[in-house]
Coordinates of C-alpha atoms in Angstrom, one line a residue:
X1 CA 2.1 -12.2 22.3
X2 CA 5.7 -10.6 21.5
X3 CA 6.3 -10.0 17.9
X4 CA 8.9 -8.6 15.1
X5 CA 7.6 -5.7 13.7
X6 CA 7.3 -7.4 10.3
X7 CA 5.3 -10.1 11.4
X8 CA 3.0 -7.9 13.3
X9 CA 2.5 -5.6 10.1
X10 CA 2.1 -8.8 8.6
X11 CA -0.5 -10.1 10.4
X12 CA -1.9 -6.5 11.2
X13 CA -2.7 -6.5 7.4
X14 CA -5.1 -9.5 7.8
X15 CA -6.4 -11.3 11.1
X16 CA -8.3 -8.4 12.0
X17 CA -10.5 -9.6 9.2
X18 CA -10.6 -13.5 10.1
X19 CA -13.5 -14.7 11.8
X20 CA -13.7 -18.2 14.1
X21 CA -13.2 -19.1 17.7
X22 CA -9.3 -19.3 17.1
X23 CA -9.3 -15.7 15.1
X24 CA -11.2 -14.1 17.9
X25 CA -8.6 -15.3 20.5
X26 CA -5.8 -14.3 18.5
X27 CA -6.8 -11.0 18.0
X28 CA -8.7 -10.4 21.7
X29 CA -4.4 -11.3 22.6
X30 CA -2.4 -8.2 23.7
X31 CA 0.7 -7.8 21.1
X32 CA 4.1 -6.3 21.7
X33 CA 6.0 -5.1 19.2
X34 CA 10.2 -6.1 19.0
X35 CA 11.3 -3.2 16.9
X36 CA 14.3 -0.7 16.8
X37 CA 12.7 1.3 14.1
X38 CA 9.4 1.8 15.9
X39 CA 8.7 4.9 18.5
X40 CA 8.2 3.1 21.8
X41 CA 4.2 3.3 23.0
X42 CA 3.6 2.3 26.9
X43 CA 5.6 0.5 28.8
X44 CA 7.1 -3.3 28.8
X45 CA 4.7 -5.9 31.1
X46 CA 7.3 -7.0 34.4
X47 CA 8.0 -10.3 32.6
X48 CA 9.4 -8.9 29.3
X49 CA 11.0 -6.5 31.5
X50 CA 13.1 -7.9 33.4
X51 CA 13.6 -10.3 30.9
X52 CA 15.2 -7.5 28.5
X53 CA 17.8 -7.0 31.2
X54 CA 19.6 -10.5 31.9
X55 CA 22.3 -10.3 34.2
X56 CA 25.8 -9.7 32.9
X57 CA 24.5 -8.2 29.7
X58 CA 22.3 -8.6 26.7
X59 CA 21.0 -11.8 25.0

């Protein structure tokens, strides 16, 4: 799951809490974190990867 820093704090700040079939799946999810203000932590799964580089430039 790719997510804005905000949103992640966001929901950092509460599904870990939530119970349920859906709140297990959601948090059981890997998350990666969009952010320019962040320190980077690991490295980018191939798909978001190349995905960051599209040919002839940025998005």
């Amino acid at each position: 799951m790719l997510l804005a820093r905000t949103t992640y704090e966001i929901f950092a700040g509460s599904w870990p809490n939530e119970t349920g079939d859906f709140a297990d799946r959601f948090n059981a999810l890997p998350k990666y974190i969009a952010s320019t203000s962040l320190t980077p932590r690991g490295s980018l799964p191939p798909l978001m990867r190349s995905s960051s580089q599209p040919p002839g430039g940025g998005f």
